[in-house]
Amino acid sequence: MFSFCADPSALSDARWFACYLTTGKIANFYLSFGTVLLLLAITAPAALAFGFAGATAARSRIAPLRWLGQSYTAIVRGVPDIAFFLFFVIALDQGFEWIRHKIRCPDWSEPIRQGNDFVVCTAAKLPLSTSPQWVHEVYGFFLAVLTFAIVFGAFAANVLYGAMRAVPHAQLETAEAYGMTHRQCFWRILIPQMWVYALPGLSNLWMVLIKATPLLFLLGVEDIVYWARELGGTANPRFTDYPHGDWRMWFFLGLLIFYLGFTRVSELVLQRLMNRLTRGQATSGGERQRKARA
Amino acid sequence: MKQLILTAAVLAVSAGMASAQDVVRLGTEGAYPPWNFINDAGEVAGFERELGDELCKRAELTCEWVTNDWDSIIPNLVSGNYDVIIAGMSITDERDEVIDFSENYTPPDPSAYLCTDAGADIAGGVIAAQTGTIQAGYVAESGATLLEFATPDETIAAVKNGEADAVLADKSYLAPIVESEADLGFCGEDVALGGGVGLGVRESDTELKDKLTAAIQSMKADGSLNALIAKWEVSSTF
């Protein structure tokens, strides 16, 4: 990076760190912060969508749909995260490959399961074994987002289901008395009012999601905790120009500050959102806002 | 017509076979110097990097490097996330039941104990080893208390802070550590474990296994494998 980095062993501390912190190895660490933030940015709305669909299904008047929504929340919330992550991702990946195998290679005669091996024809591989490394990484990332969305969606579904029931029933009856259809009641009366009841539960989920990202490594995505452990370990002078002792404490301290800062910012944003959602609501918070203005 | 469909099917299958060999993905741990590690530029380096690149050249394969946690390195091979394990993995009967191994590319080599003071209780004390290694299996059966860690680096840290009395690992991994840290040394007798280190492939991938074994044999024959082993000091030579 810098011109003076040619011989790190002869450098003063400040320059040594300037060189060390700009090596390609440490750049992986910086990039992984981006991975985690991107994952959160995509997963949060996706999980909310899963949750909304689950909650709507769970209170549907069509029985099979209701069973589907209720069993989704019950099963996913009941299985330990790690078991779910390990089992589900492999199953999901193999499921995709199996479907592609059936479509693309109908003439294939050998069995797909050969002992321990899962063998599909090469045209069905996901991603294709010829595709470059970044495609593999994007695919892994996509599986991670999907799994996170399904797991956290189940919790969100339960929160939203409760929030929908918390909206005063009189509001819905009044709407129907005015001649609104069922659909209109749902979208115009129930949904706008439910968020204020859902937000405390959803903000809890968001905080848990922020801290759940190290589970990514189970899915083969190299996240910040993986790199902190990897880079913080003792670096032997034979294998690097920047030898150091066991620095894991310092790397993890950095992570601690990152996570605390991130949750603090989240809290501030969620507080503003809560204020906005409370406006004009028939809740004690809404009442307080009304009196403060009056 | 039947003939035509049959020909088309054969063509499709053979085309599939050809593209299967286009890119071979090599899976390694990236945390076990001098065998494999991530260098300052953030790339896989070490003995196995050079060996793998040379084997691919001789077998006329295009290869790509992938890193994976040691814990899940066999399940991910079996489910097809990469095609070869090249991660200092010793050939053992237990592993051979799940995957296949190429011919070994290093001879069977001793494992050693690393400890802070030479009088450490190896027979009955607390011995650290990496999860899922032959050393962990050996300690579990030896009567000592086994303390397992996910990465090799953590086993060393456990000895330094007194959590464990000693580490059992490949001698080639421990040697550079003994060299650079004054308060750590070898203790007790070396133990001979495993049947040498080989490349792991899926049991259904015999074609790939034969190609790689042929490449290893050619490197053994012209002495280039011994030169590489000596350069990285990973084991004794053939």
XYZ file of C-alpha atoms in Angstrom:
532
model
C 0.000 0.000 0.000
C 2.505 2.609 1.180
C 5.988 2.875 -0.292
C 7.686 2.407 3.085
C 6.035 -0.986 3.685
C 8.774 -2.993 1.914
C 10.474 -4.075 5.154
C 7.945 -3.988 8.008
C 10.370 -5.309 10.656
C 12.378 -2.060 10.518
C 9.434 0.303 10.919
C 8.362 2.431 13.857
C 5.082 1.514 15.562
C 2.836 4.043 13.829
C 4.145 3.163 10.373
C 4.054 -0.569 11.156
C 0.369 -0.299 11.987
C -0.289 1.806 8.906
C 1.180 -1.014 6.827
C -0.387 -3.836 8.828
C -3.870 -2.352 8.673
C -3.706 -2.028 4.891
C -2.657 -5.606 4.031
C -4.940 -7.717 1.859
C -5.557 -10.030 4.804
C -6.973 -7.245 6.981
C -8.990 -5.947 4.014
C -10.988 -9.189 4.268
C -11.959 -8.100 7.774
C -13.162 -4.687 6.572
C -15.127 -6.290 3.747
C -16.856 -8.638 6.172
C -18.406 -5.623 7.945
C -20.018 -4.789 4.614
C -21.230 -8.397 4.312
C -22.895 -8.244 7.718
C -24.540 -4.858 7.103
C -25.752 -5.963 3.680
C -27.151 -9.146 5.175
C -29.068 -7.151 7.782
C -30.327 -4.694 5.195
C -31.743 -7.483 3.037
C -32.825 -9.873 5.786
C -34.851 -7.392 7.848
C -37.431 -6.563 5.155
C -37.441 -10.159 3.924
C -38.135 -11.477 7.436
C -40.852 -8.871 7.862
C -42.456 -10.044 4.631
C -42.330 -13.682 5.795
C -43.762 -12.587 9.133
C -46.568 -10.615 7.534
C -47.497 -13.508 5.284
C -47.357 -15.916 8.224
C -49.507 -13.714 10.468
C -52.061 -13.079 7.741
C -52.255 -16.789 6.999
C -52.570 -17.663 10.691
C -55.719 -15.520 11.054
C -57.209 -16.490 7.696
C -60.793 -17.765 7.500
C -59.668 -20.571 5.162
C -58.738 -23.500 7.383
C -55.787 -25.033 5.438
C -54.184 -21.601 5.096
C -54.639 -21.023 8.821
C -53.048 -24.382 9.635
C -50.129 -23.556 7.346
C -49.499 -20.205 9.038
C -49.826 -21.607 12.529
C -47.626 -24.638 11.946
C -44.956 -22.424 10.296
C -44.617 -20.269 13.414
C -44.907 -23.219 15.790
C -42.290 -25.408 14.078
C -39.680 -22.778 13.301
C -39.909 -21.165 16.717
C -39.575 -24.547 18.389
C -36.412 -25.809 16.667
C -33.031 -24.567 18.003
C -31.431 -22.035 15.641
C -28.201 -23.955 15.155
C -29.954 -27.218 14.309
C -32.196 -25.327 11.928
C -29.292 -23.558 10.262
C -27.193 -26.675 9.807
C -29.988 -28.910 8.638
C -32.039 -26.446 6.671
C -29.353 -24.914 4.488
C -28.017 -28.257 3.336
C -31.558 -29.504 2.746
C -32.493 -26.324 0.876
C -29.388 -26.491 -1.315
C -29.949 -30.158 -2.107
C -33.644 -29.490 -2.729
C -32.836 -26.837 -5.352
C -30.289 -29.108 -6.994
C -32.696 -32.042 -7.003
C -35.391 -30.003 -8.775
C -32.917 -28.738 -11.379
C -31.637 -32.283 -11.815
C -35.146 -33.574 -12.558
C -35.725 -30.851 -15.142
C -32.344 -30.720 -16.858
C -31.193 -34.323 -16.800
C -34.246 -36.575 -17.286
C -32.042 -39.288 -18.856
C -29.771 -39.654 -15.842
C -29.884 -43.271 -14.693
C -27.561 -43.353 -11.686
C -29.039 -42.790 -8.218
C -28.685 -39.303 -6.723
C -27.784 -40.634 -3.312
C -24.750 -42.909 -3.475
C -23.952 -43.813 0.104
C -23.009 -40.509 1.712
C -22.653 -38.679 -1.572
C -25.245 -36.408 -3.092
C -24.598 -36.624 -6.811
C -26.562 -34.638 -9.371
C -25.611 -34.135 -13.005
C -23.227 -31.236 -13.633
C -25.833 -29.140 -15.414
C -27.941 -29.201 -12.251
C -25.225 -28.064 -9.865
C -25.933 -24.846 -8.041
C -23.947 -22.809 -8.771
C -22.389 -24.537 -11.799
C -18.931 -25.826 -10.972
C -17.608 -23.736 -13.846
C -18.827 -20.455 -12.402
C -16.304 -18.121 -10.769
C -15.759 -17.922 -7.030
C -17.904 -14.833 -6.504
C -20.982 -16.633 -7.846
C -20.458 -19.321 -5.202
C -20.195 -16.643 -2.554
C -23.294 -14.796 -3.709
C -25.200 -18.078 -3.731
C -24.054 -18.863 -0.183
C -25.070 -15.383 0.863
C -28.483 -15.829 -0.729
C -29.019 -19.084 1.170
C -28.035 -17.290 4.372
C -30.527 -14.477 3.765
C -33.291 -16.954 2.978
C -32.604 -19.015 6.108
C -32.425 -15.957 8.347
C -35.641 -14.636 6.801
C -37.473 -17.901 7.432
C -36.276 -18.187 11.046
C -36.838 -14.571 12.025
C -39.993 -14.412 9.914
C -41.581 -17.005 12.207
C -40.922 -14.839 15.257
C -42.103 -11.742 13.402
C -45.268 -13.596 12.385
C -46.063 -14.265 16.002
C -45.457 -10.631 16.959
C -47.620 -9.339 14.111
C -50.351 -11.874 14.865
C -50.529 -10.563 18.423
C -50.425 -6.950 17.234
C -53.326 -7.531 14.840
C -55.394 -8.890 17.698
C -54.458 -5.928 19.916
C -56.142 -3.396 17.636
C -59.437 -2.471 19.401
C -62.237 -4.541 17.939
C -64.632 -1.591 18.026
C -62.545 0.081 15.297
C -63.170 -2.822 12.932
C -66.861 -3.022 13.776
C -67.268 0.687 13.113
C -65.530 0.318 9.765
C -67.872 -2.497 8.804
C -70.863 -0.433 9.938
C -69.738 2.227 7.473
C -69.967 -0.393 4.769
C -66.324 -1.235 4.240
C -65.612 -4.694 2.850
C -63.477 -7.198 4.731
C -60.471 -6.368 2.578
C -60.890 -2.627 3.114
C -61.158 -3.118 6.887
C -57.939 -5.135 6.844
C -55.838 -2.736 4.782
C -57.256 0.624 5.888
C -58.082 0.072 9.565
C -56.236 -2.935 10.942
C -52.803 -2.656 9.283
C -52.135 1.073 9.907
C -53.055 0.690 13.569
C -51.261 -2.563 14.337
C -47.676 -1.273 13.908
C -47.662 0.587 17.194
C -48.422 -2.672 19.003
C -45.932 -4.641 16.905
C -42.958 -2.302 17.178
C -41.677 -3.253 20.666
C -41.643 -6.937 19.681
C -40.124 -6.235 16.265
C -37.403 -4.024 17.737
C -36.450 -6.891 20.049
C -36.176 -9.164 17.032
C -33.993 -6.624 15.229
C -31.599 -6.507 18.179
C -31.410 -10.311 18.278
C -30.864 -10.419 14.519
C -27.912 -8.017 14.758
C -26.199 -10.346 17.181
C -27.150 -13.533 15.339
C -24.959 -12.780 12.329
C -22.015 -14.940 13.554
C -24.270 -17.904 12.707
C -23.324 -16.965 9.149
C -20.144 -18.945 9.411
C -22.137 -22.141 9.792
C -23.369 -21.327 6.316
C -19.861 -20.796 4.951
C -20.128 -16.992 4.788
C -17.072 -15.431 6.412
C -18.360 -12.791 8.806
C -16.681 -10.337 11.188
C -16.417 -12.759 14.109
C -14.741 -15.382 11.918
C -12.153 -12.896 10.673
C -11.562 -11.436 14.148
C -10.732 -14.924 15.439
C -8.671 -15.782 12.383
C -6.643 -12.542 12.255
C -6.301 -12.155 16.011
C -4.580 -15.533 16.411
C -0.822 -15.654 16.881
C 1.020 -14.771 13.675
C 4.284 -16.663 13.349
C 7.204 -14.702 11.817
C 7.884 -17.568 9.381
C 4.589 -17.113 7.584
C 3.953 -13.380 7.654
C 5.808 -10.083 7.462
C 3.714 -8.817 10.359
C 4.227 -11.223 13.268
C 2.295 -10.576 16.474
C 1.124 -12.427 19.565
C -2.396 -13.437 20.489
C -4.373 -10.316 19.592
C -7.837 -11.840 19.656
C -8.755 -9.701 22.672
C -8.137 -6.496 20.716
C -10.009 -7.688 17.665
C -12.954 -8.766 19.796
C -12.822 -5.440 21.655
C -13.235 -3.754 18.285
C -16.260 -5.953 17.593
C -17.710 -5.090 21.000
C -17.535 -1.383 20.197
C -19.039 -1.978 16.764
C -21.966 -3.984 18.130
C -22.644 -1.551 20.992
C -22.541 1.435 18.644
C -24.777 -0.305 16.175
C -27.406 -1.240 18.751
C -27.312 2.333 20.143
C -28.006 3.800 16.696
C -30.783 1.249 16.218
C -32.359 2.253 19.512
C -32.400 5.931 18.525
C -33.960 5.192 15.149
C -36.567 2.863 16.661
C -37.461 5.509 19.253
C -38.168 8.071 16.517
C -40.211 5.508 14.624
C -42.220 4.763 17.759
C -42.987 8.464 18.230
C -44.167 8.708 14.653
C -46.368 5.618 14.866
C -47.938 6.633 18.181
C -49.335 9.858 16.725
C -53.133 9.877 16.845
C -53.399 6.338 18.261
C -55.883 5.342 20.953
C -53.050 4.227 23.257
C -51.624 5.810 26.403
C -48.635 7.006 24.355
C -50.901 8.626 21.787
C -52.918 10.260 24.541
C -49.764 11.740 26.071
C -48.698 13.174 22.700
C -52.141 14.724 22.252
C -52.062 16.364 25.689
C -48.501 17.658 25.169
C -49.598 19.396 21.969
C -52.782 20.816 23.469
C -35.489 -42.096 -34.210
C -34.580 -44.240 -31.239
C -30.982 -44.195 -32.424
C -31.114 -40.412 -32.612
C -32.420 -40.016 -29.058
C -29.807 -42.430 -27.777
C -27.006 -40.555 -29.519
C -28.304 -37.263 -28.199
C -28.419 -38.693 -24.682
C -24.866 -40.052 -24.938
C -23.689 -36.706 -26.268
C -25.426 -34.840 -23.477
C -23.914 -37.105 -20.827
C -20.413 -36.935 -22.268
C -20.730 -33.142 -22.603
C -21.715 -33.104 -18.965
C -18.672 -35.174 -18.081
C -16.386 -32.789 -19.956
C -17.688 -29.701 -18.220
C -17.445 -31.504 -14.874
C -13.692 -31.368 -15.228
C -13.639 -27.724 -16.219
C -13.115 -26.359 -12.726
C -12.077 -28.457 -9.756
C -12.658 -26.722 -6.448
C -10.038 -27.388 -3.798
C -11.228 -27.005 -0.196
C -8.733 -26.156 2.545
C -8.776 -24.801 6.089
C -6.410 -21.844 5.729
C -5.350 -21.911 9.381
C -2.669 -24.618 9.616
C 0.774 -23.299 8.688
C 3.026 -24.473 7.112
C 0.463 -26.757 5.402
C -2.067 -24.085 4.490
C -2.666 -20.544 5.689
C -3.847 -17.130 4.556
C -0.877 -14.932 3.616
C -0.571 -11.163 4.053
C -2.224 -10.587 0.686
C -5.293 -12.493 1.897
C -4.726 -15.535 -0.332
C -4.331 -19.232 0.446
C -0.616 -20.058 0.702
C 1.703 -22.732 2.080
C 2.845 -26.241 1.167
C -0.546 -27.397 -0.010
C -1.127 -24.305 -2.139
C 2.027 -25.031 -4.130
C 1.326 -28.763 -4.186
C -2.283 -28.300 -5.301
C -1.362 -25.895 -8.088
C 1.328 -28.279 -9.352
C -0.988 -31.319 -9.201
C -3.666 -29.453 -11.146
C -1.108 -28.503 -13.779
C 0.065 -32.092 -14.165
C -3.476 -33.501 -14.240
C -4.493 -30.712 -16.660
C -7.272 -29.449 -14.429
C -8.354 -25.898 -13.777
C -8.441 -25.461 -10.040
C -9.887 -22.917 -7.681
C -9.266 -22.487 -3.939
C -11.971 -22.378 -1.296
C -11.598 -22.124 2.481
C -13.882 -23.989 4.861
C -14.017 -24.580 8.595
C -12.257 -27.778 9.655
C -15.341 -28.964 11.578
C -17.563 -29.139 8.512
C -14.908 -29.850 5.884
C -16.066 -33.448 5.188
C -19.875 -32.766 5.121
C -19.330 -29.910 2.663
C -17.235 -32.132 0.383
C -19.868 -34.859 0.443
C -22.698 -32.447 -0.329
C -20.714 -31.110 -3.293
C -19.637 -27.590 -2.256
C -16.113 -28.396 -3.436
C -14.479 -31.413 -5.041
C -11.219 -32.065 -3.165
C -10.081 -31.698 0.457
C -6.455 -30.606 0.629
C -5.998 -29.683 4.261
C -3.293 -31.811 5.864
C -5.844 -34.570 6.380
C -4.357 -37.887 7.482
C -5.703 -41.039 5.890
C -7.595 -43.048 8.525
C -10.044 -45.932 8.341
C -12.876 -43.897 9.899
C -12.583 -41.137 7.301
C -12.138 -43.677 4.525
C -15.630 -44.988 5.244
C -17.136 -41.610 4.374
C -14.833 -40.284 1.642
C -12.057 -41.636 -0.591
C -8.380 -40.711 -0.400
C -5.782 -40.341 -3.121
C -2.362 -41.869 -2.623
C -0.615 -40.126 0.292
C 1.543 -37.093 -0.554
C 3.480 -37.081 2.704
C 4.699 -40.176 4.547
C 3.183 -41.059 7.956
C 4.749 -38.591 10.338
C 5.036 -38.198 14.096
C 2.758 -36.084 16.239
C 4.315 -34.336 19.230
C 3.351 -32.830 22.576
C 3.953 -29.124 23.144
C 3.998 -27.759 26.695
C 5.325 -24.964 28.881
C 7.314 -27.086 31.329
C 8.994 -30.369 30.507
C 7.475 -32.193 33.506
C 3.874 -31.868 32.274
C 1.661 -34.874 32.972
C 1.027 -36.245 29.498
C -0.434 -39.580 30.526
C -3.117 -38.309 32.908
C -3.253 -34.515 32.524
C -5.385 -32.232 30.360
C -4.343 -32.435 26.706
C -5.640 -29.991 24.083
C -6.241 -31.037 20.473
C -8.209 -29.779 17.493
C -11.695 -31.269 17.126
C -12.010 -34.106 14.652
C -8.267 -34.753 14.245
C -6.448 -38.057 14.657
C -4.684 -36.486 17.646
C -8.010 -35.811 19.401
C -8.990 -39.441 18.828
C -5.666 -40.632 20.229
C -5.908 -38.476 23.392
C -9.480 -39.626 24.031
C -8.296 -43.234 24.099
C -5.035 -42.620 25.985
C -6.607 -41.954 29.384
C -5.687 -38.268 29.506
C -8.456 -35.635 29.674
C -9.183 -34.321 26.182
C -9.844 -30.608 25.673
C -11.064 -29.876 22.143
C -10.897 -26.616 20.175
C -12.233 -25.680 16.757
C -8.969 -24.150 15.473
C -5.338 -25.203 15.975
C -4.445 -21.708 17.171
C -6.800 -21.991 20.138
C -5.124 -25.222 21.299
C -1.814 -23.354 21.597
C -3.490 -20.480 23.455
C -4.945 -23.007 25.932
C -1.469 -24.255 26.847
C -0.079 -20.739 27.169
C -2.761 -19.648 29.623
C -2.551 -22.871 31.618
C -5.936 -24.290 30.668
C -4.279 -27.389 29.261
C -1.027 -29.149 30.253
C 0.015 -29.875 26.677
C -1.104 -29.873 23.024
C -0.931 -32.909 20.781
C -0.592 -31.955 17.105
C 1.448 -32.655 13.960
C 5.100 -31.998 14.759
C 5.458 -29.921 11.589
C 2.777 -27.522 12.840
C 4.348 -27.190 16.291
C 7.988 -26.798 15.178
C 7.779 -23.142 13.990
C 5.938 -22.261 17.206
C 8.635 -23.808 19.381
C 11.207 -21.924 17.329
C 9.625 -18.497 17.829
C 8.396 -18.762 21.431
C 10.991 -19.259 24.155
C 8.658 -20.527 26.896
C 7.176 -23.377 24.809
C 8.917 -26.659 24.090
C 8.355 -30.283 23.134
C 7.880 -32.783 25.917
C 7.420 -36.526 26.151
C 7.826 -38.972 23.328
C 6.585 -38.423 19.782
C 3.643 -40.607 18.726
C 3.181 -42.128 15.279
C -0.388 -41.617 14.076
C -2.269 -42.015 10.805
C -1.258 -43.317 7.408
C 0.162 -40.180 5.833
C -1.686 -37.219 4.383
C -3.816 -37.553 1.268
C -6.341 -35.669 -0.839
C -9.959 -36.348 0.097
C -12.508 -36.833 -2.703
C -16.099 -38.056 -2.852
C -16.442 -41.836 -3.111
C -18.313 -41.450 -6.380
C -15.503 -39.395 -7.963
C -13.124 -42.236 -8.881
C -12.069 -40.596 -12.144
C -10.862 -37.464 -10.360
C -9.170 -39.549 -7.666
C -7.218 -41.557 -10.256
C -6.088 -38.410 -12.057
C -4.828 -36.843 -8.836
C -3.120 -40.046 -7.709
C -1.348 -40.251 -11.074
C -0.177 -36.654 -10.653
C 1.106 -37.383 -7.140
C 2.964 -40.442 -8.434
C 4.616 -38.404 -11.160
C 5.716 -35.818 -8.578
C 7.096 -38.593 -6.387
C 8.940 -40.100 -9.340
C 10.772 -36.939 -10.433
C 11.617 -35.831 -6.896
C 9.681 -32.556 -7.053
C 7.393 -33.664 -4.210
C 10.376 -34.272 -1.921
C 11.766 -30.848 -2.828
C 8.455 -29.223 -1.921
C 8.231 -31.116 1.391
C 11.770 -30.032 2.268
C 11.063 -26.411 1.320
C 8.083 -26.137 3.692
C 9.410 -28.620 6.313
C 6.060 -30.357 6.617
C 7.286 -33.920 7.130
C 9.992 -36.429 6.330
C 10.568 -37.112 2.652
C 9.767 -40.260 0.678
